[in-house]
Coordinates of C-alpha atoms in Angstrom, one line a residue:
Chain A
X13 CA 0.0 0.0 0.0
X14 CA 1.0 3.7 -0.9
X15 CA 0.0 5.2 2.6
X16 CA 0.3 9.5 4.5
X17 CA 1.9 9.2 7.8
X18 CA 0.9 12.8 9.5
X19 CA 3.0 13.3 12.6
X20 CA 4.8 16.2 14.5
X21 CA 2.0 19.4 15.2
X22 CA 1.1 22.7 13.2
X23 CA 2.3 26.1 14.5
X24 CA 0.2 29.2 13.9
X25 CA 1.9 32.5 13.5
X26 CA 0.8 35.3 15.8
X27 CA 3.4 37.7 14.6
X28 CA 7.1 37.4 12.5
X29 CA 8.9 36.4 16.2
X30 CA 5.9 34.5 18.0
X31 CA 3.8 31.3 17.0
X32 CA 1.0 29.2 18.8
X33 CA 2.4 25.6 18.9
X34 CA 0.6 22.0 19.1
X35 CA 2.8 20.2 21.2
X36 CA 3.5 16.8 19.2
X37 CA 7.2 15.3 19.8
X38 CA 6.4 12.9 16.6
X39 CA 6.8 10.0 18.4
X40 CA 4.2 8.0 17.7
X41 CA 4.4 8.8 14.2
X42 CA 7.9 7.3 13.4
X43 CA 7.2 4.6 15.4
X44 CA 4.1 3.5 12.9
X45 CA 6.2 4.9 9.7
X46 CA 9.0 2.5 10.4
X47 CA 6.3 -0.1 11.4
X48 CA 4.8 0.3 8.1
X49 CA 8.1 0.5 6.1
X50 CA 8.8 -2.4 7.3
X51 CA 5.8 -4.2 6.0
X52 CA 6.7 -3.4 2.8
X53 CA 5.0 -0.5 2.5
X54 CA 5.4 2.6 0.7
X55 CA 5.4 5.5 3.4
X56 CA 4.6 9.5 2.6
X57 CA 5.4 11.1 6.0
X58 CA 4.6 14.7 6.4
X59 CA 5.9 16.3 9.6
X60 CA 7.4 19.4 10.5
X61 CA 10.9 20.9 11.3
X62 CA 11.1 19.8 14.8
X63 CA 9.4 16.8 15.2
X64 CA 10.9 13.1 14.9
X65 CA 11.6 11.6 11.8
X66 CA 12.0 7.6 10.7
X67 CA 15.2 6.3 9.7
X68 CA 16.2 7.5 5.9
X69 CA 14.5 4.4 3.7
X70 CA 14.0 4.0 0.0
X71 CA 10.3 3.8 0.0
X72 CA 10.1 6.7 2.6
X73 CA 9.2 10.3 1.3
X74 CA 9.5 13.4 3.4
X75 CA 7.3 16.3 3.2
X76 CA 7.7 19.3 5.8
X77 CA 4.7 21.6 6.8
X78 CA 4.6 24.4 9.0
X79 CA 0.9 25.6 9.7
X80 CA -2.4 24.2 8.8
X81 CA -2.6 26.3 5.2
X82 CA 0.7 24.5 4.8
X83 CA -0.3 21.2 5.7
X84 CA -3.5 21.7 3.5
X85 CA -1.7 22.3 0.7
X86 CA 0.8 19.4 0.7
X87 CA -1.9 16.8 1.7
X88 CA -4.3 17.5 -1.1
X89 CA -2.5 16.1 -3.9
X90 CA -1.1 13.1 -1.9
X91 CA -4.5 12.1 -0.7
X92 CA -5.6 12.0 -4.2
X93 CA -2.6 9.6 -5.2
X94 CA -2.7 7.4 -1.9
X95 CA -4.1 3.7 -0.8
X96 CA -4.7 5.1 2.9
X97 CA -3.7 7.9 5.5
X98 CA -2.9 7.5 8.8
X99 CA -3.6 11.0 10.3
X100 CA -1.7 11.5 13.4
X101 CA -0.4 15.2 13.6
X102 CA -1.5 17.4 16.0
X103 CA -3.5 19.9 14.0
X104 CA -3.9 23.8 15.5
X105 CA -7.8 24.4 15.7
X106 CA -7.3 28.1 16.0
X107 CA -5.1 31.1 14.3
X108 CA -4.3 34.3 15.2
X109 CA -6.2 37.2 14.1
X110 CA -5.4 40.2 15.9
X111 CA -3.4 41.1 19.0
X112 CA -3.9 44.6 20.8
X113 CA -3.6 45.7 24.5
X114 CA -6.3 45.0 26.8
X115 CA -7.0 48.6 27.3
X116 CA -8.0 49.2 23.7
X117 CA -10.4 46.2 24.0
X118 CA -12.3 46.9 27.0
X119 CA -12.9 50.9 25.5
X120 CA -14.0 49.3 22.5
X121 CA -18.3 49.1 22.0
X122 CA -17.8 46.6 19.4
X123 CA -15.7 43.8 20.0
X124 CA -16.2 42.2 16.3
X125 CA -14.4 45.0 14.9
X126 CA -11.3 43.0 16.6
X127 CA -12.6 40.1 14.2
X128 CA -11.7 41.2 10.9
X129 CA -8.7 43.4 12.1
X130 CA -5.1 42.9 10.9
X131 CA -1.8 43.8 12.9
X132 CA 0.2 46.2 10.9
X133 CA 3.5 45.7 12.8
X134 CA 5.4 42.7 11.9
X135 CA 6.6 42.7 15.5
X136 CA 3.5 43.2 17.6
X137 CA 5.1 45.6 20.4
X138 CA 5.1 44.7 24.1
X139 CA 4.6 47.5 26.2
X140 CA 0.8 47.2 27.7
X141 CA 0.6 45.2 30.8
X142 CA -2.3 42.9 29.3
X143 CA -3.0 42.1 25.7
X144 CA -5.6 40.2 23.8
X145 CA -5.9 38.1 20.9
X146 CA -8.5 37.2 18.8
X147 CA -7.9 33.7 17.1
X148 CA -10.7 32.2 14.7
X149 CA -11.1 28.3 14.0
X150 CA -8.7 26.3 11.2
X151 CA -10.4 24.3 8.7
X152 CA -10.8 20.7 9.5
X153 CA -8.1 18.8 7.6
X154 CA -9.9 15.4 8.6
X155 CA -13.3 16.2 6.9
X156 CA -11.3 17.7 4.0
X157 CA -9.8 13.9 3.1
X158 CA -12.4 12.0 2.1
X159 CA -14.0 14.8 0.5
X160 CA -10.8 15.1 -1.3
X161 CA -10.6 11.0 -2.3
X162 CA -13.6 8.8 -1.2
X163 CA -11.5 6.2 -1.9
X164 CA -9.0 6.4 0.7
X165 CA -8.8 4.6 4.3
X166 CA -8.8 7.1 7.2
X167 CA -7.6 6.9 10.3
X168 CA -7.9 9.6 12.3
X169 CA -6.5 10.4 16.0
X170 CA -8.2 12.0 18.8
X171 CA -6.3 13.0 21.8
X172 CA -8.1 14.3 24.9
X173 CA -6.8 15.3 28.1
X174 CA -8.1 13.4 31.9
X175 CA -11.5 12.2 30.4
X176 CA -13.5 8.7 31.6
X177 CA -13.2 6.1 29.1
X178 CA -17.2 6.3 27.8
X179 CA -16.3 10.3 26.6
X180 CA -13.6 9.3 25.0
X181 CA -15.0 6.6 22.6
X182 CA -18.0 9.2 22.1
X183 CA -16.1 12.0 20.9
X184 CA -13.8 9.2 18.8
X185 CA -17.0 7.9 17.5
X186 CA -18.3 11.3 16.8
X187 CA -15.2 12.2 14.5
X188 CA -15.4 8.8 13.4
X189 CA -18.7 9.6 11.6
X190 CA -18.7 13.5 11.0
X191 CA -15.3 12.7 9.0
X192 CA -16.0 9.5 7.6
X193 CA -12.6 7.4 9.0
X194 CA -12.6 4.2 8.9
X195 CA -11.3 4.1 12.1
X196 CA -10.1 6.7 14.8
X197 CA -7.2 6.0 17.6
X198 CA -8.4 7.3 20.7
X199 CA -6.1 8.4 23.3
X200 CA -5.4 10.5 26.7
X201 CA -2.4 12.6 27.0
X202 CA -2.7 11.3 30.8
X203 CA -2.1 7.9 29.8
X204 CA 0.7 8.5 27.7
X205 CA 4.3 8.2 29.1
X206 CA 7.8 7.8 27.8
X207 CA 6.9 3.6 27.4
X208 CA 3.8 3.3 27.7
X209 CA 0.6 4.6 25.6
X210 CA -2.7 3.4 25.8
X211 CA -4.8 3.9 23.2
X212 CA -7.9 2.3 21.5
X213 CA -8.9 1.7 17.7
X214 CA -12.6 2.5 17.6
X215 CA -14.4 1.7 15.1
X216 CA -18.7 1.6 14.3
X217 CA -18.5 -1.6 16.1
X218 CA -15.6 -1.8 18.3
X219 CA -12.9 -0.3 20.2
X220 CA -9.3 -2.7 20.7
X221 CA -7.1 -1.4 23.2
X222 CA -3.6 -1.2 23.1
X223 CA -0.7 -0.4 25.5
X224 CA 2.1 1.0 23.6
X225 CA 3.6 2.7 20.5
X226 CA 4.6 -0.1 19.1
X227 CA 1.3 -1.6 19.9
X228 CA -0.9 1.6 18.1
X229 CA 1.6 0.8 14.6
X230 CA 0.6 -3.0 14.9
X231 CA -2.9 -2.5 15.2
X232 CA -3.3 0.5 12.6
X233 CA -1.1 -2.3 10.5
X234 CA -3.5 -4.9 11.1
X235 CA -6.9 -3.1 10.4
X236 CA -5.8 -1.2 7.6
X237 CA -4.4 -4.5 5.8
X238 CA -8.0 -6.0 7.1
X239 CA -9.9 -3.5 5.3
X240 CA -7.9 -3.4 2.1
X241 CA -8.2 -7.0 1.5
X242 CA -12.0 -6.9 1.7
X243 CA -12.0 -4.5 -0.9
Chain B
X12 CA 36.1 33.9 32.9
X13 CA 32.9 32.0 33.6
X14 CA 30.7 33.3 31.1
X15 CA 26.6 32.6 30.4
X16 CA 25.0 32.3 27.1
X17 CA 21.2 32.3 27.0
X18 CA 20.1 31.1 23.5
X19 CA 17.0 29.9 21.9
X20 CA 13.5 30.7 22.6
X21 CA 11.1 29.9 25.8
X22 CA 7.4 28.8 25.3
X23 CA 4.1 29.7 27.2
X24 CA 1.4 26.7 27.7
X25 CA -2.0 28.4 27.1
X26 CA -2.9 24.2 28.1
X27 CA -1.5 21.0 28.1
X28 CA -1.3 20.4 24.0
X29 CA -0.5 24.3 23.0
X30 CA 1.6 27.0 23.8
X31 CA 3.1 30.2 22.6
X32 CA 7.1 29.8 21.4
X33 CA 9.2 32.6 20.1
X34 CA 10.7 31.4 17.0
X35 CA 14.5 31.4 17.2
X36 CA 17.0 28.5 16.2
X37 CA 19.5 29.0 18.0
X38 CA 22.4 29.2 15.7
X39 CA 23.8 32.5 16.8
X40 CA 24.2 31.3 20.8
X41 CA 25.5 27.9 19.4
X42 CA 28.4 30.1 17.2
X43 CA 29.2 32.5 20.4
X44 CA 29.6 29.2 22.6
X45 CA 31.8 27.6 20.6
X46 CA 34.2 30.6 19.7
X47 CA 34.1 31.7 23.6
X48 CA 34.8 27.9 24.4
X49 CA 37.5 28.1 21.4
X50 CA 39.1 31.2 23.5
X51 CA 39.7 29.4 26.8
X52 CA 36.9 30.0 28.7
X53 CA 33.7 28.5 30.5
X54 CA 30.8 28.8 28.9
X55 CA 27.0 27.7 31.0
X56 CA 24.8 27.7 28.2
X57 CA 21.3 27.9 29.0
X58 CA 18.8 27.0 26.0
X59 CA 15.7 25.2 24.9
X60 CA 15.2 21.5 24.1
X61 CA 14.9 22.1 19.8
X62 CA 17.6 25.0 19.8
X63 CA 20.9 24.0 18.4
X64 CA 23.3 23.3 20.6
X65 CA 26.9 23.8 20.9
X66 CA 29.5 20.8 20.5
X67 CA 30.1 18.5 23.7
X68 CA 33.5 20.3 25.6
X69 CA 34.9 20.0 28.7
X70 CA 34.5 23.5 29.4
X71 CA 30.6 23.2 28.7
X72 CA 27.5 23.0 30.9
X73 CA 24.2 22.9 29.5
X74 CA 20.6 24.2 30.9
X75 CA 17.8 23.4 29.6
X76 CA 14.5 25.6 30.3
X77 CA 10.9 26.1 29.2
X78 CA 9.0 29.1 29.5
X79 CA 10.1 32.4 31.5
X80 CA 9.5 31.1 35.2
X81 CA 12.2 28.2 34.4
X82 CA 14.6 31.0 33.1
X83 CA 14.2 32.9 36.0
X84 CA 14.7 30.1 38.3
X85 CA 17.8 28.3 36.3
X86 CA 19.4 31.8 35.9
X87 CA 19.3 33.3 39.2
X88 CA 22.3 31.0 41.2
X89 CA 23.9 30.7 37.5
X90 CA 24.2 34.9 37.6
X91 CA 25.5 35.1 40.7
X92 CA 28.5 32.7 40.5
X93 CA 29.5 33.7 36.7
X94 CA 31.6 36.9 35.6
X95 CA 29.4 37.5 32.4
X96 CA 26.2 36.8 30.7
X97 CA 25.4 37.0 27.1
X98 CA 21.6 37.3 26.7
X99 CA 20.2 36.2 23.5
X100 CA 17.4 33.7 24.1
X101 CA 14.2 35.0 22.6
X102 CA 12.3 35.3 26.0
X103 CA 8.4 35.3 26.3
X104 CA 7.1 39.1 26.4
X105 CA 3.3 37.8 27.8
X106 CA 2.0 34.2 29.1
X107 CA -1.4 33.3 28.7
X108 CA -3.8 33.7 31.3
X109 CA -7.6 32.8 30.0
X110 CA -8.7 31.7 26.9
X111 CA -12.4 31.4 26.3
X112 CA -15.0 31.5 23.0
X113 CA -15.6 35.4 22.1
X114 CA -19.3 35.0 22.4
X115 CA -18.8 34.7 26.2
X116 CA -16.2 37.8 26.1
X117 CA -18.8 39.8 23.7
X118 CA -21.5 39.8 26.2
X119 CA -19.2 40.6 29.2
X120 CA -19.7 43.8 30.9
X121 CA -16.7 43.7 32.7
X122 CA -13.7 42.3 30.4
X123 CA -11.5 42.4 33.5
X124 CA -12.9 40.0 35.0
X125 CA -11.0 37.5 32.3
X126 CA -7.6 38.7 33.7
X127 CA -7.7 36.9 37.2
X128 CA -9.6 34.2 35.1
X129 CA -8.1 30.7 35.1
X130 CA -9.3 27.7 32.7
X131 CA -10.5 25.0 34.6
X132 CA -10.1 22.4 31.6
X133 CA -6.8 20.8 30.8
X134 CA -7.4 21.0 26.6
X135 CA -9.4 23.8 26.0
X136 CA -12.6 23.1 23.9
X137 CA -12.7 24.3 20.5
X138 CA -16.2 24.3 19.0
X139 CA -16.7 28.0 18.9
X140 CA -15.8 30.3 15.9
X141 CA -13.7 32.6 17.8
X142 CA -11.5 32.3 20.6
X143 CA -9.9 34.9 22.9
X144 CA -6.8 34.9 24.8
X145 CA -6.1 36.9 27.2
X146 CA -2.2 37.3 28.1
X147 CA -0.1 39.1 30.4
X148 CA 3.6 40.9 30.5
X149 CA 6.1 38.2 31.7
X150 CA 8.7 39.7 34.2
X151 CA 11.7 41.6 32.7
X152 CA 13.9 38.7 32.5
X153 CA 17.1 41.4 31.8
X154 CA 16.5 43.5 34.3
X155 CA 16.9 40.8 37.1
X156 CA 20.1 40.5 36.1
X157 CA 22.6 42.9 38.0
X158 CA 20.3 43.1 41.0
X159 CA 20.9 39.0 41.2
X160 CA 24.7 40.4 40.9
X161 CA 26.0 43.9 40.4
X162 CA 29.4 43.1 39.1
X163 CA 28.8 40.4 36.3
X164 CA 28.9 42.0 32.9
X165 CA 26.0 41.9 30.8
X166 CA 25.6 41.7 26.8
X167 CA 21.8 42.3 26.6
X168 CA 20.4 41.6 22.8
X169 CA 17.7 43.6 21.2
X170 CA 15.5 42.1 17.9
X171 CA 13.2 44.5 15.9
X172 CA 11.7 44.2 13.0
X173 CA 12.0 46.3 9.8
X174 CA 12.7 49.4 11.6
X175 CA 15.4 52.5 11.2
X176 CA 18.9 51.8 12.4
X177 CA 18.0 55.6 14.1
X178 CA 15.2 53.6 15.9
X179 CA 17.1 50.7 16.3
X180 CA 20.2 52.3 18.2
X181 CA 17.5 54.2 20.3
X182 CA 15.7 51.5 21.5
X183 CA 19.0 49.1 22.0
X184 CA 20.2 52.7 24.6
X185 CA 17.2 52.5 26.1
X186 CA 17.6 49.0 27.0
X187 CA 21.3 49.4 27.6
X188 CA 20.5 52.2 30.5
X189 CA 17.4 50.8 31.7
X190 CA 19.2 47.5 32.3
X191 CA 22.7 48.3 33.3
X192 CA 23.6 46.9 30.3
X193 CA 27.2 47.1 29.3
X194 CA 26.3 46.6 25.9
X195 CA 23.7 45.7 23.7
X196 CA 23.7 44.0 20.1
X197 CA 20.9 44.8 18.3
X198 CA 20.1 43.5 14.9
X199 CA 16.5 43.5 12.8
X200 CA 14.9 40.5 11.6
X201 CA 15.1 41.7 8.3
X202 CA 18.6 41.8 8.0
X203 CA 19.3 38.4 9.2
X204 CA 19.7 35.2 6.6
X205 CA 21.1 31.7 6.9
X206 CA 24.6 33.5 6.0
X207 CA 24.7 36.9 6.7
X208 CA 23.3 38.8 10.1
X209 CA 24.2 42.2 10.6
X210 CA 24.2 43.4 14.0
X211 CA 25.8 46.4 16.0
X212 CA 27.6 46.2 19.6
X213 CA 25.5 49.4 20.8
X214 CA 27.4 51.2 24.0
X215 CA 26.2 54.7 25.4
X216 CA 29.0 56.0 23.2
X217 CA 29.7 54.4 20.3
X218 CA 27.9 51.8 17.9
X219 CA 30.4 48.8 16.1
X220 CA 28.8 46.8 13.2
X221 CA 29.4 43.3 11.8
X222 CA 27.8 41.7 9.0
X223 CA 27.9 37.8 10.1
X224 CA 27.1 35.7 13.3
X225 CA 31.1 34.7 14.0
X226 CA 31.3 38.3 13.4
X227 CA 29.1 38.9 16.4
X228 CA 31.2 36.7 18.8
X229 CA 33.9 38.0 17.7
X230 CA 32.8 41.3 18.5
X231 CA 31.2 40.8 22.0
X232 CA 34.1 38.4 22.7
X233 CA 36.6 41.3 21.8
X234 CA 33.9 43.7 24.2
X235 CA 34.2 41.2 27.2
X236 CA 38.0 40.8 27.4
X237 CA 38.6 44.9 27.2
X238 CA 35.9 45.5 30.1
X239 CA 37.4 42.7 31.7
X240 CA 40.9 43.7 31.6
X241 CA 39.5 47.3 32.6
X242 CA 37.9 46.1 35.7

């Protein structure tokens, strides 16, 4: 199979020195890459700068990505030429708008105006004891894929943070639905450690826990080879 | 001497998947490092965990830090026991406080109210359109400095972007006497490239300018050694 490894996370630009950051070490995502390569697959891993990275390998391609425009841009032709995408990368769901000083918002009758406003310094500067900024939603990259190819298996990742077990596998099957995956790893950054990381593969029908990295590439392995011989 | 060398950028969590990084790579504080190692003496470099680093030396202790409050805390015994610090990480101007959906702040009366506001969840939701986040000033990292100890020297740094070398040089004095600076390079983004970076060692009398990034250790290196030898 020709299949997208997403890992690493977007970073939004506030101004020309300062970006918001999705924490994502990339772990996970080399781990299933070199799982994958492994296999005999041919892996497409897009990542960015800092992020970990899979051993050089000849079927192994590299794409780097900075913010979610970015990652929109490089995904949408590789999605159209792929067997499957395993969409791990911790995507920003917001981006900067405007940034001014508190003082200017709280005089302000009409906060909206702060909405459609654009800083004019590249360097937003730093004097004001409080500031403000106004961020508005990313597009969806997950809902964009299937649009994008019908054809290609999904899986998606959701990652919550200290939730019961039950909101986690509705929110996973919520996604699972909105975005038309074929599957979505469902995780909790308080379960996740430097050797261990639960996770679950949930699916219409089930949910199969896991207890490690290696465990997550093994089981996204498994399913995806699953579905693509009932083809 | 025993000389500090600050490098890199620190981050601020708005939660526990995102934060707020100022961008910097580190290149310049890993090229000071090694040429001040290179001269004979003891360099403490203090950094971030994706900024380059110096090579491993005998004369060589690393620090790693976060966000601002780590600085603070990992600087203050370092300042006191060391005869100079070079200060060019890219610190954190403001740290978030509150982030919530703008409907909510829209229909405030009283936005202050958001500045003593703390977010009880650990990943912020992100259903709404807008989001606002409301940040405060970080403390004045630099000006800690000679109150932690009078008599090290200090090489403050100062980054704008695209503005006058007029403005530039004023806002590097201001710095330099607000401080008690001894010097202070300042440099604009837009001057700096993978291979050249022009910069100026800006004193209360004079201003010296150098085009690359060994020309900049060179230059404070050069600074150091005469104050030193004046002392």
């Amino acid at each position: 199979m020709k299949i997208i490894i997403t890992s690493g996370g977007t970073s939004e630009a506030i101004d020309s020195v300062r970006d918001i950051t999705n924490k994502a070490t990339g772990r996970l995502g080399q781990v299933m890459a070199e799982r994958f390569l492994e296999a005999g697959h041919h892996v497409t891993f897009v990542t960015t700068k800092h992020a970990l990275k899979p051993q050089p390998h000849d079927r192994l391609t590299l794409h780097l990505i900075t913010n979610v425009t970015s990652l929109m841009e490089t995904l949408e032709p590789l999605v159209k030429t792929h067997d499957a995408i395993i969409h791990a990368m911790a995507v920003s769901d917001y981006t900067p708008v405007y940034m001014t000083d508190f003082e200017t918002v709280s005089e302000s009758n009409d906060l909206s105006q702060f909405l459609t406003a654009h800083n004019a310094e590249t360097k937003i500067s730093s004097s004001a004891d409080y500031q403000v900024l106004f961020l508005k939603k990313t597009p969806k990259v997950i809902s964009k894929i299937k649009k994008w190819n019908p054809a290609i298996h999904l899986i998606g990742f959701k990652l919550l943070v200290a939730v019961s077990q039950q909101e986690l596998f509705e929110v996973a099957r919520a996604s699972l639905i909105k975005n038309k995956a074929d599957a979505i790893v469902a995780n909790d950054l308080t379960e996740i450690s430097a050797d261990s990381h639960k996770a679950y593969l949930v699916t219409t029908s089930e949910a199969i826990q896991t207890e490690t990295k290696q465990g997550i590439a093994e089981m996204v392995l498994t399913f995806l080879k699953q579905i693509e011989d009932e083809k």
